[in-house]
Each structure stands twice: as structure tokens, then as C-alpha cells.
Coordinates of C-alpha atoms and ligand atoms in Angstrom, one line a residue:
M1 CA 48.9 -45.8 -15.5
S2 CA 45.9 -44.9 -13.5
V3 CA 44.2 -47.7 -11.6
K4 CA 40.4 -47.5 -11.7
V5 CA 38.8 -47.8 -8.2
V6 CA 35.1 -48.4 -7.5
V7 CA 33.9 -48.2 -3.8
N8 CA 30.9 -50.3 -2.8
G9 CA 29.3 -48.9 0.3
Y10 CA 29.7 -45.2 1.0
G11 CA 29.3 -44.6 4.6
T12 CA 31.7 -43.6 7.3
I13 CA 34.7 -45.6 5.6
G14 CA 33.6 -45.6 2.0
K15 CA 33.3 -41.8 1.6
R16 CA 36.8 -41.3 3.2
V17 CA 38.2 -43.8 0.9
A18 CA 36.8 -42.3 -2.2
D19 CA 38.2 -38.8 -1.2
A20 CA 41.7 -40.4 -0.4
V21 CA 41.7 -42.2 -3.6
A22 CA 40.7 -39.3 -5.8
A23 CA 43.7 -37.4 -4.1
Q24 CA 46.2 -39.7 -5.6
S25 CA 47.9 -39.3 -8.9
D26 CA 48.0 -42.9 -9.8
M27 CA 44.4 -43.9 -9.1
E28 CA 40.8 -42.5 -9.8
V29 CA 37.4 -43.3 -8.7
V30 CA 35.1 -44.5 -11.3
G31 CA 32.2 -45.2 -9.2
V32 CA 30.7 -45.6 -5.7
A33 CA 27.7 -47.4 -4.6
K34 CA 24.9 -46.2 -2.3
T35 CA 21.8 -48.1 -1.0
R36 CA 19.7 -45.1 -0.2
P37 CA 19.3 -41.6 -2.0
N38 CA 20.4 -39.7 1.1
F39 CA 22.7 -36.5 1.7
E40 CA 25.8 -38.8 1.3
A41 CA 24.6 -40.2 -2.1
R42 CA 23.9 -36.3 -3.1
M43 CA 27.2 -35.3 -1.9
A44 CA 28.9 -38.0 -4.0
L45 CA 27.3 -36.6 -7.1
E46 CA 28.3 -33.0 -6.1
K47 CA 32.0 -34.3 -5.8
G48 CA 31.7 -35.8 -9.4
F49 CA 31.7 -39.6 -8.4
P50 CA 29.4 -41.5 -10.7
L51 CA 26.8 -42.9 -8.5
Y52 CA 25.6 -46.6 -8.7
V53 CA 23.0 -48.4 -6.7
L54 CA 21.6 -51.7 -5.7
A55 CA 19.6 -53.5 -8.5
G56 CA 15.9 -52.8 -8.1
R57 CA 16.5 -49.4 -6.2
E58 CA 17.1 -47.2 -9.2
S59 CA 13.5 -45.5 -9.0
D60 CA 14.2 -44.4 -5.5
F61 CA 17.1 -42.3 -6.7
K62 CA 15.3 -41.0 -9.7
D63 CA 12.4 -40.1 -7.6
A64 CA 15.0 -38.2 -5.3
G65 CA 16.1 -36.4 -8.4
M66 CA 19.5 -38.1 -8.4
E67 CA 21.2 -39.2 -11.6
I68 CA 22.6 -42.6 -11.3
S69 CA 25.3 -44.5 -13.7
G70 CA 23.8 -48.0 -13.2
T71 CA 23.6 -50.8 -10.8
V72 CA 26.3 -52.2 -8.6
E73 CA 27.1 -55.2 -10.9
E74 CA 27.5 -52.6 -13.8
M75 CA 29.9 -50.5 -11.7
L76 CA 32.2 -53.6 -10.9
N77 CA 32.7 -53.8 -14.9
E78 CA 34.2 -50.3 -14.8
G79 CA 36.8 -51.0 -12.1
D80 CA 40.3 -52.7 -11.7
V81 CA 39.7 -53.0 -7.9
V82 CA 36.7 -52.8 -5.7
V83 CA 37.0 -51.3 -2.1
D84 CA 34.1 -53.0 -0.2
C85 CA 32.9 -50.7 2.7
T86 CA 29.6 -52.1 3.3
P87 CA 28.9 -53.0 6.9
G88 CA 30.4 -56.1 8.6
D89 CA 29.4 -59.4 7.1
I90 CA 27.6 -57.8 4.1
G91 CA 31.1 -57.6 2.3
A92 CA 31.5 -61.6 2.5
K93 CA 28.1 -61.8 0.5
N94 CA 29.3 -59.5 -2.3
K95 CA 32.3 -61.9 -3.0
P96 CA 30.5 -63.9 -5.6
L97 CA 29.6 -60.5 -7.5
Y98 CA 33.3 -59.6 -7.4
D99 CA 34.3 -63.1 -8.7
A100 CA 31.7 -62.9 -11.5
A101 CA 33.1 -59.4 -12.5
D102 CA 36.8 -60.6 -12.1
I103 CA 37.6 -57.7 -10.2
K104 CA 40.4 -57.6 -7.3
A105 CA 38.6 -56.9 -4.0
I106 CA 39.5 -55.2 -0.8
W107 CA 37.3 -55.7 2.4
Q108 CA 37.4 -53.9 5.8
G109 CA 37.9 -55.1 9.2
G110 CA 34.3 -56.1 9.8
E111 CA 34.8 -59.2 7.8
D112 CA 36.7 -62.4 8.8
H113 CA 40.5 -62.9 7.7
E114 CA 39.5 -66.0 6.1
L115 CA 37.2 -64.2 3.4
A116 CA 40.3 -62.6 1.8
G117 CA 43.2 -64.7 3.3
I118 CA 45.4 -61.7 3.6
S119 CA 45.0 -59.2 6.4
F120 CA 46.7 -55.9 5.6
N121 CA 48.6 -53.2 7.1
A122 CA 50.9 -51.0 5.4
C123 CA 53.6 -50.6 7.8
S124 CA 53.7 -54.3 8.7
N125 CA 53.1 -56.6 5.6
Y126 CA 52.7 -54.7 2.4
D127 CA 54.7 -57.2 0.4
E128 CA 52.2 -60.1 1.3
A129 CA 49.5 -58.1 -0.6
F130 CA 51.8 -57.2 -3.7
G131 CA 49.9 -58.7 -6.7
C132 CA 47.1 -60.5 -4.8
D133 CA 43.3 -60.4 -5.9
Y134 CA 41.9 -60.2 -2.2
A135 CA 42.9 -58.4 0.9
R136 CA 41.2 -57.1 4.1
V137 CA 42.2 -53.9 5.6
V138 CA 42.1 -54.7 9.4
S139 CA 40.1 -52.7 11.7
C140 CA 40.9 -49.5 13.2
N141 CA 41.9 -51.0 16.5
T142 CA 44.0 -53.6 14.8
T143 CA 45.6 -51.0 12.5
G144 CA 46.5 -48.9 15.3
L145 CA 48.1 -51.8 17.3
S146 CA 49.8 -53.1 14.0
R147 CA 51.5 -49.9 13.4
I148 CA 53.3 -49.6 16.6
L149 CA 54.1 -53.0 17.1
S150 CA 55.7 -53.7 13.7
T151 CA 57.9 -50.6 14.5
L152 CA 58.8 -51.9 18.0
D153 CA 59.4 -55.5 16.8
A154 CA 61.8 -54.3 14.2
E155 CA 63.8 -52.1 16.6
F156 CA 63.6 -53.9 19.9
D157 CA 62.2 -57.6 19.4
V158 CA 58.8 -57.6 21.0
G159 CA 57.9 -60.3 23.6
K160 CA 54.6 -60.5 25.3
V161 CA 52.1 -57.7 24.5
R162 CA 49.1 -56.9 26.8
A163 CA 46.7 -54.1 25.8
T164 CA 43.5 -52.8 27.1
L165 CA 41.1 -51.3 24.5
C166 CA 38.7 -48.4 25.5
R167 CA 36.5 -48.3 22.5
R168 CA 34.2 -45.6 21.5
S169 CA 30.6 -46.7 21.5
A170 CA 29.5 -45.1 18.2
D171 CA 30.6 -43.0 15.4
P172 CA 29.6 -39.4 15.6
G173 CA 27.2 -39.6 12.9
D174 CA 25.5 -42.8 14.2
V175 CA 22.2 -42.0 15.8
K176 CA 21.3 -45.8 16.5
K177 CA 24.2 -47.0 19.0
G178 CA 25.0 -46.4 22.4
P179 CA 25.5 -46.6 25.3
I180 CA 25.3 -43.0 26.2
N181 CA 25.8 -43.5 29.9
A182 CA 27.4 -46.7 30.8
I183 CA 30.7 -48.6 30.6
I184 CA 30.5 -52.2 29.1
P185 CA 33.3 -54.9 29.6
E186 CA 33.7 -57.2 26.8
L187 CA 33.6 -60.4 28.9
R188 CA 35.4 -62.7 26.5
M189 CA 39.0 -62.9 27.4
P190 CA 41.1 -62.2 25.4
S191 CA 39.0 -60.0 23.3
H192 CA 39.0 -60.7 19.5
H193 CA 41.4 -57.9 18.9
G194 CA 44.6 -59.7 20.0
P195 CA 44.0 -62.6 17.5
D196 CA 42.9 -60.0 14.9
V197 CA 46.6 -58.4 15.3
K198 CA 48.1 -61.9 14.7
T199 CA 46.5 -62.1 11.2
V200 CA 48.8 -59.4 10.4
L201 CA 51.9 -59.9 12.5
K202 CA 51.8 -63.7 13.0
Q203 CA 54.9 -63.6 15.2
I204 CA 53.3 -61.4 17.8
D205 CA 52.2 -62.8 21.3
I206 CA 49.4 -60.5 22.2
D207 CA 46.5 -60.5 24.5
T208 CA 43.8 -57.8 24.5
V209 CA 40.9 -56.9 26.8
A210 CA 38.4 -54.4 26.0
I211 CA 35.6 -52.0 27.4
K212 CA 33.1 -49.8 25.6
V213 CA 32.9 -46.0 26.8
P214 CA 30.4 -43.5 26.1
T215 CA 32.2 -41.4 23.7
T216 CA 32.2 -41.0 19.9
L217 CA 35.4 -39.4 19.2
M218 CA 38.3 -42.0 19.5
H219 CA 39.7 -45.1 21.0
V220 CA 42.3 -45.2 23.7
H221 CA 44.8 -48.1 24.0
I222 CA 46.7 -48.8 27.1
V223 CA 49.6 -50.8 25.8
N224 CA 52.2 -53.0 27.7
V225 CA 54.9 -54.5 25.8
N226 CA 57.7 -56.6 26.8
L227 CA 61.0 -55.7 24.8
K228 CA 63.6 -58.1 24.5
Q229 CA 66.5 -55.7 23.6
E230 CA 67.6 -53.4 26.1
C231 CA 66.4 -49.8 25.4
T232 CA 65.4 -46.6 27.1
S233 CA 62.0 -44.6 26.9
D234 CA 63.8 -42.1 24.6
D235 CA 64.9 -44.9 22.2
V236 CA 61.3 -45.9 21.9
T237 CA 60.1 -42.4 21.4
D238 CA 62.8 -42.0 18.5
A239 CA 61.6 -45.2 16.9
L240 CA 57.9 -44.2 17.0
A241 CA 58.7 -40.7 15.7
E242 CA 60.2 -42.4 12.7
N243 CA 57.0 -44.0 11.8
P244 CA 55.2 -42.0 9.3
R245 CA 51.7 -43.0 10.5
V246 CA 52.4 -42.2 14.3
R247 CA 52.0 -38.8 15.8
L248 CA 53.6 -37.9 19.2
I249 CA 51.2 -35.9 21.2
G250 CA 52.2 -33.4 23.7
D251 CA 51.7 -29.5 24.1
G252 CA 49.0 -29.9 26.7
M253 CA 46.8 -32.3 24.9
S254 CA 45.6 -34.4 27.7
S255 CA 42.5 -36.1 26.0
T256 CA 40.9 -37.2 22.9
A257 CA 38.8 -34.0 22.8
E258 CA 41.8 -32.0 22.5
I259 CA 43.4 -34.4 19.7
M260 CA 40.2 -33.9 17.6
E261 CA 40.4 -30.1 18.2
L262 CA 43.8 -30.2 16.8
A263 CA 42.6 -32.0 13.8
R264 CA 40.0 -29.4 13.3
D265 CA 42.8 -26.6 13.8
M266 CA 44.9 -28.5 11.0
N267 CA 41.9 -28.1 8.6
R268 CA 41.9 -31.9 8.3
P269 CA 39.0 -33.1 6.1
R270 CA 36.1 -34.1 8.4
S271 CA 38.7 -33.4 11.2
D272 CA 40.3 -36.7 10.5
M273 CA 43.2 -38.0 12.5
W274 CA 44.9 -40.7 10.1
E275 CA 47.8 -41.3 12.4
N276 CA 48.0 -43.0 15.9
C277 CA 48.3 -40.5 18.4
V278 CA 50.6 -41.5 21.2
W279 CA 51.1 -39.6 24.2
E280 CA 54.9 -39.0 24.3
K281 CA 54.9 -38.4 28.1
S282 CA 53.4 -41.8 28.8
I283 CA 56.1 -43.7 26.9
S284 CA 58.0 -45.4 29.7
V285 CA 60.4 -48.4 29.7
S286 CA 61.5 -50.1 33.1
D287 CA 62.9 -53.6 33.4
G288 CA 62.3 -54.2 29.7
E289 CA 58.7 -53.4 29.9
L290 CA 57.2 -50.5 27.8
Y291 CA 54.0 -48.8 28.8
L292 CA 52.1 -46.1 26.6
F293 CA 48.9 -44.8 25.8
Q294 CA 47.6 -44.2 22.3
A295 CA 44.5 -42.7 20.8
I296 CA 43.1 -44.0 17.5
H297 CA 40.6 -42.1 15.3
Q298 CA 38.4 -45.0 14.4
E299 CA 36.6 -43.1 11.4
S300 CA 39.9 -42.6 9.6
D301 CA 43.2 -44.5 10.5
V302 CA 42.4 -47.2 8.1
I303 CA 42.0 -44.9 5.1
P304 CA 45.7 -44.3 4.0
E305 CA 46.0 -48.1 4.5
N306 CA 43.2 -48.7 2.0
V307 CA 45.2 -46.5 -0.5
D308 CA 48.3 -48.5 0.1
C309 CA 46.4 -51.7 -0.3
I310 CA 45.3 -50.7 -3.5
R311 CA 48.9 -49.8 -4.7
A312 CA 50.2 -53.1 -3.6
M313 CA 47.6 -55.4 -5.0
T314 CA 47.6 -53.5 -8.3
E315 CA 51.5 -53.6 -8.4
L316 CA 51.7 -49.7 -8.7
E317 CA 54.5 -49.6 -6.2
R318 CA 56.8 -52.2 -5.1
N319 CA 58.3 -50.6 -2.0
S320 CA 56.0 -49.9 1.1
A321 CA 57.8 -46.8 2.4
K322 CA 57.5 -45.3 -1.0
S323 CA 53.7 -46.0 -1.1
I324 CA 53.3 -44.6 2.3
E325 CA 55.2 -41.7 1.5
K326 CA 53.0 -41.1 -1.6
T327 CA 49.8 -41.6 0.2
N328 CA 50.6 -39.4 3.1
K329 CA 51.8 -36.5 0.8
A330 CA 48.8 -36.7 -1.5
M331 CA 46.5 -36.7 1.5
G332 CA 48.2 -34.0 3.3
M333 CA 49.7 -35.8 6.1
Ligands
NAD401 P1 28.6 -47.3 7.6 O1 27.4 -48.0 8.0 O2 28.9 -46.0 8.0 O3 28.7 -47.5 6.0 C1 28.1 -48.7 5.3 C2 27.6 -48.1 3.9 O4 27.4 -49.4 3.0 C3 26.3 -47.5 4.3 O5 26.2 -46.4 3.4 C4 25.1 -48.4 3.9 O6 24.0 -47.8 3.4 C5 26.0 -49.3 2.7 N1 25.4 -50.6 2.3 C6 24.8 -51.5 3.2 N2 24.5 -52.5 2.6 C7 25.0 -52.4 1.3 C8 25.1 -53.2 0.0 N3 24.7 -54.5 0.2 N4 25.7 -52.8 -1.1 C9 26.3 -51.5 -1.0 N5 26.3 -50.6 -0.1 C10 25.7 -51.1 1.2 O7 29.8 -48.5 8.0 P2 31.2 -48.2 8.2 O8 31.5 -47.7 9.6 O9 31.7 -47.3 7.1 O10 31.9 -49.8 8.2 C11 32.2 -50.2 6.9 C12 33.2 -51.3 7.3 O11 34.5 -50.8 7.7 C13 32.8 -52.4 8.3 O12 33.5 -53.7 7.8 C14 33.4 -52.0 9.5 O13 33.7 -52.8 10.3 C15 34.8 -51.4 8.9 N6 35.3 -50.3 9.8 C16 34.6 -49.1 10.4 C17 35.1 -48.4 11.1 C18 34.3 -47.3 11.9 O14 34.8 -46.6 12.9 N7 33.2 -46.9 11.4 C19 36.6 -48.4 11.5 C20 37.4 -49.3 10.7 C21 36.7 -50.3 10.1

């Protein structure tokens, strides 16, 4: 059985989700939706994805010489599941469209947990999404934190978590956002990221603070975790090494710039780094307190999670580890 997937919103996340779905043997892309006839729309056509548009915008695409297959509403009739990758808060407005088309829907981290009722991370709560109609794949930061915390909790019983998030200011292709020469502290304490982790891992006691830094490449997390079971730094390193969505970083990589260079050297599509990159040397346990640094590629860590979420919701695979393995293999991870 091949599950039919449509992608509504073909920007940073949407175009990556479409490629990742197209790489799987048990699902296919039957439509992507764009608002404007730009270079991304033309690339979608060149990749062979049927292109759908907002009702009323058909002539914009025809004038640009782009062949369209219909409107967003028509696209929804073609799919078993829609992955909404529109900007934050727009996805919520699309819910009535999805309900009218009787299609399963996945939203991204820019939407509130309450919209879907299930916030998803494959390593943490795959089973919760099994067979469900709505889910939200959590943000890049929440995905990065959930992956390591679910592993640490299973192995060492996590107590209090404190994390400082140094967030990239904009994605590389984003010409509108900044700052380009300032650091902006988020003055709300704790930042919204901690409560967001609890939508996935309800049992975790976590506080987060955040600053925005002038970079486009990756986020960096400084993580402190109280571990209730006695363990050493090596035990934590071994446990994280077992997580198929965590990459231990060494070999002279001292910055996010070098991690992105590694992704380019690996010929990763769009130089994406889908895994959490944990600096192995930073993993340090003393008196039950773990400290580590990790880098998160904001444009891509949620992409394999969307694929697993489709598999869980459409009941293609019961077992989370098997789905993660299938997804990783097909994407070349
Ligand atoms: P984006 O702006 O790069 O892409 C959004 C796309 O949706 C654009 O192509 C836009 O034209 C299109 N769009 C706008 N309104 C639309 C509508 N009504 N119908 C169909 N398409 C519409 O945004 P993004 O960065 O891909 O973010 C999408 C979602 O993913 C957001 O919820 C965001 O919070 C989340 N997310 C983003 C990142 C990231 O770093 N970029 C990481 C994780 C999660």
C-alpha cells in the first residue's frame, strides 16, 4: 500500500518534506501547494510534483508559464494525509478545509498543541499518534530536546532539566528577518520551549531560556540534566550513540559552521543535517548533573519526524524503531 501525501505550503519545511516522502517506498507525493509562482514552484514542477494553488491565484501561475493541477481544495481530495507546512498560525486557519475534505492532517511547530491535540516526536511518543487523524510535529528546538531527553529518561531517569537555547535569527534563504548585528534575549522566563517539550514528554520537568543570535546556520543548546540513576559520562555517550537521530560530533568540529561543512561534504541534499549534533567532548556527568552542548539544524531536523508521523497516523508501521529505521535508510541517514 502506498499512502498518498499532499503538502500544503512549499517553503523551507514543505519542500524538504516532499522530497523525504518521495524517497520512501510506502508513500508518495500526489500534490504540493504554492501561493506564488516563484522559483520554488518551478522546481516543484521540475521534480514532477503536481502543483496546486490558492483559489483565485490560478492566472498568476498560468501567466508565469507554470502548469497547475488545480486548487488547494482540489488537492485535498487526492490525498490520504495532508502535511501543512504553511507559516505559523496559518495552518490553524486551514483546519476547516481539511475537515471538509475528510483528510488526516499534520501541522508543524508554529501551531499550538491544542490544534492537533497530539504533539509528535518519533523517538518519544510514536504510539500516541498511531491511527490518529491530527498531529503536530513539534518545532526544531523541541524536536532536538525531545530526542535526547527521551533517550536519557529511558536510561537514567531524568530529574530537573535546564536548557539555554541560542537560536539562529533567520533561515539562510530568508531575506526579511534579523538581527544581523545584535543578540536578543527572550525576556519571558521560562521561554515557551520548555512547556512545548512537555506536550511531547509530559513527565519531564524542564525550564528553558533563549537568546537570538545573528547566525542562519543552526541553533545551539546548552543542556543541564539531573539524572536520578548513577552513571558516568561514558554511559551517557553510549546511550546517545544508540539513538539513530543523534550524531556525536568530534574530529575537530568546534562550531556550527564546520558541522554544516560536514553536511556539504557528505553530499546531503541542501546540506541538511537531520540529526541532533552533540559535541562528544561536552558530555560531562558529575554528582548526577549532566552537561552537554548540541547543535540543531533548524531547517531539517523535523523532516524525518514528519515521515514517521505519516507512517504512524496511517498505520503503515506499528513499531517506532522500525519506522525510524525505514525513514533514515530511505533518506540516506
Ligand atoms: P516558509 O515561510 O519557509 O514556508 C511557508 C510556505 O507556505 C511559503 O512557501 C508560503 O508561500 C506558503 N504559504 C503561505 N500561506 C499559505 C497558504 N494559505 N496556503 C498554502 N501555502 C501558504 O515557512 P517554514 O519555515 O517552512 O515554516 C513552516 C512551518 O514549519 C511553521 O509552522 C514553522 O514554525 C515550522 N518550522 C519551521 C522551521 C524553520 O526553521 N524554518 C523549523 C521547524 C518548524
